Coordinates of C-alpha atoms in Angstrom, one line a residue:
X90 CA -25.0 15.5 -34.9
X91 CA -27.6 18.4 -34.9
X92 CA -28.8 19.9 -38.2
X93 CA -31.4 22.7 -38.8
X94 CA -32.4 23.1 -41.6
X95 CA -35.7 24.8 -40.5
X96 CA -34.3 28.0 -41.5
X97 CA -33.2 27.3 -44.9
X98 CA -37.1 26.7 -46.0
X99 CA -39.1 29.4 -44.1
X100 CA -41.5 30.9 -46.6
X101 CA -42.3 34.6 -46.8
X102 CA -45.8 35.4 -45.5
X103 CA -47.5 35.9 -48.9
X104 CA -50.3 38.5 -48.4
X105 CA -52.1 38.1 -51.5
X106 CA -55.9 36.5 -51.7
X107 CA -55.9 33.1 -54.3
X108 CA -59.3 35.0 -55.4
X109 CA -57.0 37.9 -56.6
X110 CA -53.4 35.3 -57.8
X111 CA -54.3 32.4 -59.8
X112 CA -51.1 31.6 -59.9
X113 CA -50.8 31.6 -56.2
X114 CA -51.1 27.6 -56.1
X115 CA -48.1 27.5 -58.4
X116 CA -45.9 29.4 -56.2
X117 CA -46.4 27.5 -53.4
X118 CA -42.9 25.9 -52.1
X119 CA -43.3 21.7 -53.7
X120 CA -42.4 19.7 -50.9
X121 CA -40.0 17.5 -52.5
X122 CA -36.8 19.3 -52.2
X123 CA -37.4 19.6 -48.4
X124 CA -37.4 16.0 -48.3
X125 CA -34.4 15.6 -50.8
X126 CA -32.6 18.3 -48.5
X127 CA -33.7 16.3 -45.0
X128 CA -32.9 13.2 -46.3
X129 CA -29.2 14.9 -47.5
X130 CA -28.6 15.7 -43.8
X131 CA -29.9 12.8 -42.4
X132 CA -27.5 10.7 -44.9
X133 CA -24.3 13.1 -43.7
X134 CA -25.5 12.9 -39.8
X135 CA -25.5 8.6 -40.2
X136 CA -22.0 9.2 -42.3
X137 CA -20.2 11.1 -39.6
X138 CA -21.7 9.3 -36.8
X139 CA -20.3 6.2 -38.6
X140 CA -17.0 7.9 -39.2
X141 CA -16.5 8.5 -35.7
X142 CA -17.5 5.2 -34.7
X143 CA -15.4 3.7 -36.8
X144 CA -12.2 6.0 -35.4
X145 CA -13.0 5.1 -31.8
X146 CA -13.5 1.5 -31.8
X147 CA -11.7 -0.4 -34.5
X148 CA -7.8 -1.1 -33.9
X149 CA -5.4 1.4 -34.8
X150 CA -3.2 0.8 -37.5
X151 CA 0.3 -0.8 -36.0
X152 CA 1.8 -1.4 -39.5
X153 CA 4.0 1.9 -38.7
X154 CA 5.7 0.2 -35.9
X155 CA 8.7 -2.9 -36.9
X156 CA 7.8 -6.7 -36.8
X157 CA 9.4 -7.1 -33.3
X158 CA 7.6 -4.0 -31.7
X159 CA 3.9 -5.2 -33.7
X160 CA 4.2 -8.4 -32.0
X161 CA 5.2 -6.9 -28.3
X162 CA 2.0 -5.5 -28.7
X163 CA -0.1 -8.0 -30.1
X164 CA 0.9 -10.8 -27.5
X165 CA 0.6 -7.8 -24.9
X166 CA -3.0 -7.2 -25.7
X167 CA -3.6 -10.8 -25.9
X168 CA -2.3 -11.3 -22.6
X169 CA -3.8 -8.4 -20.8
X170 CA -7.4 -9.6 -21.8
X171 CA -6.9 -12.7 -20.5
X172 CA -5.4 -12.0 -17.3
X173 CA -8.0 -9.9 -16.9
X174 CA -10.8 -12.4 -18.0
X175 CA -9.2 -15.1 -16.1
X176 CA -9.3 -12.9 -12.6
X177 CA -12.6 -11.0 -12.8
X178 CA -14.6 -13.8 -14.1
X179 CA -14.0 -15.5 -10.6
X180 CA -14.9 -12.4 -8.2
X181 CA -18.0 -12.0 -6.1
X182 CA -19.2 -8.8 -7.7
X183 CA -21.5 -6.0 -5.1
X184 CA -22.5 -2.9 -6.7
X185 CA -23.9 0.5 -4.5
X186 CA -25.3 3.2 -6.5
X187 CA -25.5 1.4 -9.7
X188 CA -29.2 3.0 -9.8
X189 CA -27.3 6.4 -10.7
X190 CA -26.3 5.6 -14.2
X191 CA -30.0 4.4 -14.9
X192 CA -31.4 7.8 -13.5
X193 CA -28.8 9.4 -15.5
X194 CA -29.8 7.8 -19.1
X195 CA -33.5 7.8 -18.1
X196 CA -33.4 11.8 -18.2
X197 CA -31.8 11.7 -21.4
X198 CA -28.2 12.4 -20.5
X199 CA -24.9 10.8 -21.4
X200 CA -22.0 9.6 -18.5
X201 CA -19.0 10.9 -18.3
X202 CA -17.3 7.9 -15.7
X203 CA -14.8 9.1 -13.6
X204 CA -12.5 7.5 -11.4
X205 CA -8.9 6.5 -9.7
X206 CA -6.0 4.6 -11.6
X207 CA -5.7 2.4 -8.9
X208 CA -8.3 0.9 -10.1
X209 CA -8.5 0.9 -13.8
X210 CA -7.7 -3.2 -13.7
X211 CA -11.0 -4.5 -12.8
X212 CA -12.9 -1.6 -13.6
X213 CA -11.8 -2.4 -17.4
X214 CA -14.3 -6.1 -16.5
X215 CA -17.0 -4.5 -14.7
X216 CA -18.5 -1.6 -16.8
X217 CA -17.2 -3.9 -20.1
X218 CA -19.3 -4.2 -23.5
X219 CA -21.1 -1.1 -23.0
X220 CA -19.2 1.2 -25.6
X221 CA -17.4 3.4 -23.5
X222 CA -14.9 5.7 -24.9
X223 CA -12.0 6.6 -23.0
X224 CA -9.1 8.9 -23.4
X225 CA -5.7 7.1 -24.6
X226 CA -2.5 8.0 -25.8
X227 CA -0.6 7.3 -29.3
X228 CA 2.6 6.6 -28.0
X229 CA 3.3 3.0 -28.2
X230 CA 2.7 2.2 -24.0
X231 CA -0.7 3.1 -24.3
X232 CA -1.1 1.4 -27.7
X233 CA -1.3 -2.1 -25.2
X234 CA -4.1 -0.4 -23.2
X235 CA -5.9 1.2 -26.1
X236 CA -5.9 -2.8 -28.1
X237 CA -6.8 -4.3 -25.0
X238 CA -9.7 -2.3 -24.0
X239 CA -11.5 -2.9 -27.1
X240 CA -11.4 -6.5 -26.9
X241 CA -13.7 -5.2 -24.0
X242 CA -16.0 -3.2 -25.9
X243 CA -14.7 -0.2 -25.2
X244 CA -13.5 2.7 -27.5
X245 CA -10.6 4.8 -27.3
X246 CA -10.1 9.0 -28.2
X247 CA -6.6 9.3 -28.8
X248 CA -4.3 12.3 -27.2
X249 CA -1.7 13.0 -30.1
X250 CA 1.8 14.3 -28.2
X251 CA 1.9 17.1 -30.6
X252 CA -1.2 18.2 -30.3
X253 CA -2.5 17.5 -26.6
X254 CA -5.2 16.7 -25.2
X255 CA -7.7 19.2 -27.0
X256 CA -8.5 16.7 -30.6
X257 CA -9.3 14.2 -28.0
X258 CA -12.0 16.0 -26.0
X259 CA -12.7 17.3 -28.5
X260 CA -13.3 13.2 -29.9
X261 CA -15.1 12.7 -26.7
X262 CA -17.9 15.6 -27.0
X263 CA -18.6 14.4 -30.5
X264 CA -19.0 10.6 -28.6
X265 CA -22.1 12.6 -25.7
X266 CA -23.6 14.4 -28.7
X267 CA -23.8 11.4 -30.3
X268 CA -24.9 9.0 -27.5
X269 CA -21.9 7.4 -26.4
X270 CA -20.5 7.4 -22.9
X271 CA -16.8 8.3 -21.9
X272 CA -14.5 7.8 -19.0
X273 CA -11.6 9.1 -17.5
X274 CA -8.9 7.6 -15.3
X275 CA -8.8 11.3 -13.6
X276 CA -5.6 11.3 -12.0
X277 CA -3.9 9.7 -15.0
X278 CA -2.0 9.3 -16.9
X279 CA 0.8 10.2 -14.5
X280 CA -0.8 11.1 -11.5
X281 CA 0.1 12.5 -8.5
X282 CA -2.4 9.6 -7.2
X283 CA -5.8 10.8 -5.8
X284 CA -5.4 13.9 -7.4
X285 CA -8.5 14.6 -10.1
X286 CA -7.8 16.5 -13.0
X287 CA -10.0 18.9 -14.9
X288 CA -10.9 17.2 -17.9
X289 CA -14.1 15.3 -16.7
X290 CA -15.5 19.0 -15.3
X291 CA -14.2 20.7 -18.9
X292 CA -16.1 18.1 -20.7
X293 CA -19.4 18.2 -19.2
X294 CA -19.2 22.4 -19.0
X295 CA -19.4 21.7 -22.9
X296 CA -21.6 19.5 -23.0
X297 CA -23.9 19.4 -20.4
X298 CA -23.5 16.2 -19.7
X299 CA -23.3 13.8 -16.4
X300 CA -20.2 13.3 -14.6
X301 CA -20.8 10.1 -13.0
X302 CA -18.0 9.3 -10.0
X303 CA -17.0 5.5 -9.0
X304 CA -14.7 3.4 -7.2
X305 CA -14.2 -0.3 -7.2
X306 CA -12.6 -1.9 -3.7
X307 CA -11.4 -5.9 -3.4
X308 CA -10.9 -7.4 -0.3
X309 CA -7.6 -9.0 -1.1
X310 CA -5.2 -8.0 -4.2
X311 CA -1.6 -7.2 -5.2
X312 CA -0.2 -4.0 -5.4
X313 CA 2.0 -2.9 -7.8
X314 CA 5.0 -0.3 -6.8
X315 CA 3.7 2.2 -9.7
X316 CA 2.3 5.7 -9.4
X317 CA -1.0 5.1 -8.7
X318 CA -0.4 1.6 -6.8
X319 CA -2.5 0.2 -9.1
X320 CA -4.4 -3.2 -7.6
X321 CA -4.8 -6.3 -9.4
X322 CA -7.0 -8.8 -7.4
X323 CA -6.7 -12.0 -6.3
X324 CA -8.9 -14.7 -8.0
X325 CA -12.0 -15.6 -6.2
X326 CA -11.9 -12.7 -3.5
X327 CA -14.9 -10.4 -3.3
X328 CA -15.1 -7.4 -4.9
X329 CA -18.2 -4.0 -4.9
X330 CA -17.9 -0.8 -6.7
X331 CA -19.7 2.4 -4.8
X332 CA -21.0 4.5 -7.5
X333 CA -21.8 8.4 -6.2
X334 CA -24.3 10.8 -7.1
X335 CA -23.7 12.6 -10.4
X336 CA -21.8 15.8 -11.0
X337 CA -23.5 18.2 -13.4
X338 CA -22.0 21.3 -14.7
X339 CA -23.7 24.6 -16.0
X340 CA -22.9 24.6 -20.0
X341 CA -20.6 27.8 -20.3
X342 CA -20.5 28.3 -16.0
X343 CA -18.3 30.9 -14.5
X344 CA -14.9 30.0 -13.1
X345 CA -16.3 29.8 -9.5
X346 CA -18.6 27.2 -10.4
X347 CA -16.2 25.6 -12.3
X348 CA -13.6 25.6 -9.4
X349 CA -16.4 24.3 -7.2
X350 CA -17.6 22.2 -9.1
X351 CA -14.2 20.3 -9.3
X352 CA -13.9 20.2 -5.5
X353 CA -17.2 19.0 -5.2
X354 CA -16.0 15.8 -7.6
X355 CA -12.7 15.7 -6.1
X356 CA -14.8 15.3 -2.5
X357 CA -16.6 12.7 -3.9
X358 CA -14.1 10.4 -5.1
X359 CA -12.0 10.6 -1.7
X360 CA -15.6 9.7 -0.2
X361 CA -16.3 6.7 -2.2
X362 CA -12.4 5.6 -1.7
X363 CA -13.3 5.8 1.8
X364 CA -16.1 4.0 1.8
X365 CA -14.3 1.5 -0.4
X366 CA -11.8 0.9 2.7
X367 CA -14.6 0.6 5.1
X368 CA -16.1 -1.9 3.4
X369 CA -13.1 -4.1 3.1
X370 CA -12.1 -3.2 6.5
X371 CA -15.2 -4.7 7.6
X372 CA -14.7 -7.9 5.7
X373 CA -11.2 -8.0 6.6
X374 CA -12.4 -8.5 10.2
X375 CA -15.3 -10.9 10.0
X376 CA -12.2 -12.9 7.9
X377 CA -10.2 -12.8 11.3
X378 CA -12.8 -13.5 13.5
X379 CA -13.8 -16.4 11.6
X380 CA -9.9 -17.6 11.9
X381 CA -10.1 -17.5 15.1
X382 CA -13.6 -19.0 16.1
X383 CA -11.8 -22.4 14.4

């Protein structure tokens, strides 16, 4: 949160010589209610910033839903951290580009992480306990995802049905401003697959911050007949996430630079799922040739 209260305490330019006012001392401004007024806004700044950390990581409130449908999601979020724990704790983690988030916090900017569904099961391990916000639902499918998640350390902006998707970017430029990073499953939450959406370029075109692309490959996983085909590895199998240079976007840029700004992104992501491919391609044949050396 910004406040400026420079403004409010600006003192007229006062012309008149001491020698010729004695009571010039006594109209000079007392510094005290600058400091009650600064300390005011600092006081509201820490409330709101509290406020909104308080709406984007603690649990929702579930006491809406009936007893069976709270505990569907209790155990479900129980059993979703697990799996996931269980899994990713085994795989032999590679990262390429991971130097591109530092550059990105060094110059002062926020993330904005951006990336397939496919892969939104280990992903959820890899970047975990670093805040993140991301975009969720309120219907009661995503409320699994959205309890889930935070066991991870992440936080959640919600996307009301009524109201769309514009309170919860509007949640997620409040989270950059305030030095929180986001994410966005682009080509969620029901696809087509591979197909990036313009929320990532809308948020950084207000805020000026960082789009930072990614995409996690595993050599060997199972694929579920969903949407996005979403992969859920196999214990113990290796696993690298190619990280690509970030995306910035002019605050308030033209439509042009908008448009190409979303095909450069869009070009990125089918470049890292590429490489992604390559990579386990490559692995998939030393795997073979080993086989067949025995």
């Amino acid at each position: 949160m910004q406040t400026n209260n420079g403004a409010a305490f600006e003192d007229s330019p006062d012309t008149r010589s001491p020698a010729h006012d004695s009571s010039a001392g006594a109209a000079s401004p007392s510094p005290a209610p600058q400091r009650s007024t600064r300390r005011r806004a600092k006081a509201a700044a820490a409330a709101d910033l509290q406020d909104l950390r308080r709406r984007v990581y603690e649990q929702a409130d579930i006491s809406g839903y009936n007893w069976r449908e709270r505990f569907i999601i209790r155990a479900a979020d129980l059993f979703f951290f697990l799996l996931i724990r269980m899994i990713c704790v085994t795989l032999r983690w590679e990262a390429h580009g991971a130097g591109h988030l530092e550059a990105i916090h060094a110059s002062g900017h926020r993330a904005i992480f951006t990336f397939w569904h496919v892969c939104i099961f280990s992903a959820t391990w890899f970047w975990r306990k670093r805040g993140i916000v991301v975009m969720s639902s309120t219907c009661r499918d995503a409320e699994y995802t959205a309890r889930f998640i935070k066991l991870f350390g992440y936080g959640t902006a919600r996307v009301s049905a009524s109201l769309g998707s514009g309170r919860a970017l509007s949640e997620m430029v409040d989270c950059l401003l305030n030095g929180l990073d986001v994410a966005f499953t682009i080509d969620g939450p029901r696809g087509p697959a591979y197909q990036a959406k313009p929320g990532a370029v809308t948020l950084a075109r207000h805020t000026g911050q960082s789009i930072l692309p990614f995409h996690i490959a595993t050599t060997r996983y199972w694929e579920l007949p969903s949407w996005d085909r979403l992969q859920i590895p196999r214990p113990f199998t290796r696993a690298a996430v190619f990280v690509g240079e970030p995306v910035y976007v002019l605050r308030h840029a033209g439509k042009d630079e908008v448009e190409a700004q979303q095909a450069a992104l869009q070009a990125t992501l089918d470049r890292l799922r590429r490489e992604g491919e390559t990579w386990r391609a490559g692995y998939e044949g030393k795997r073979q040739k080993g086989k067949r050396q025995k």
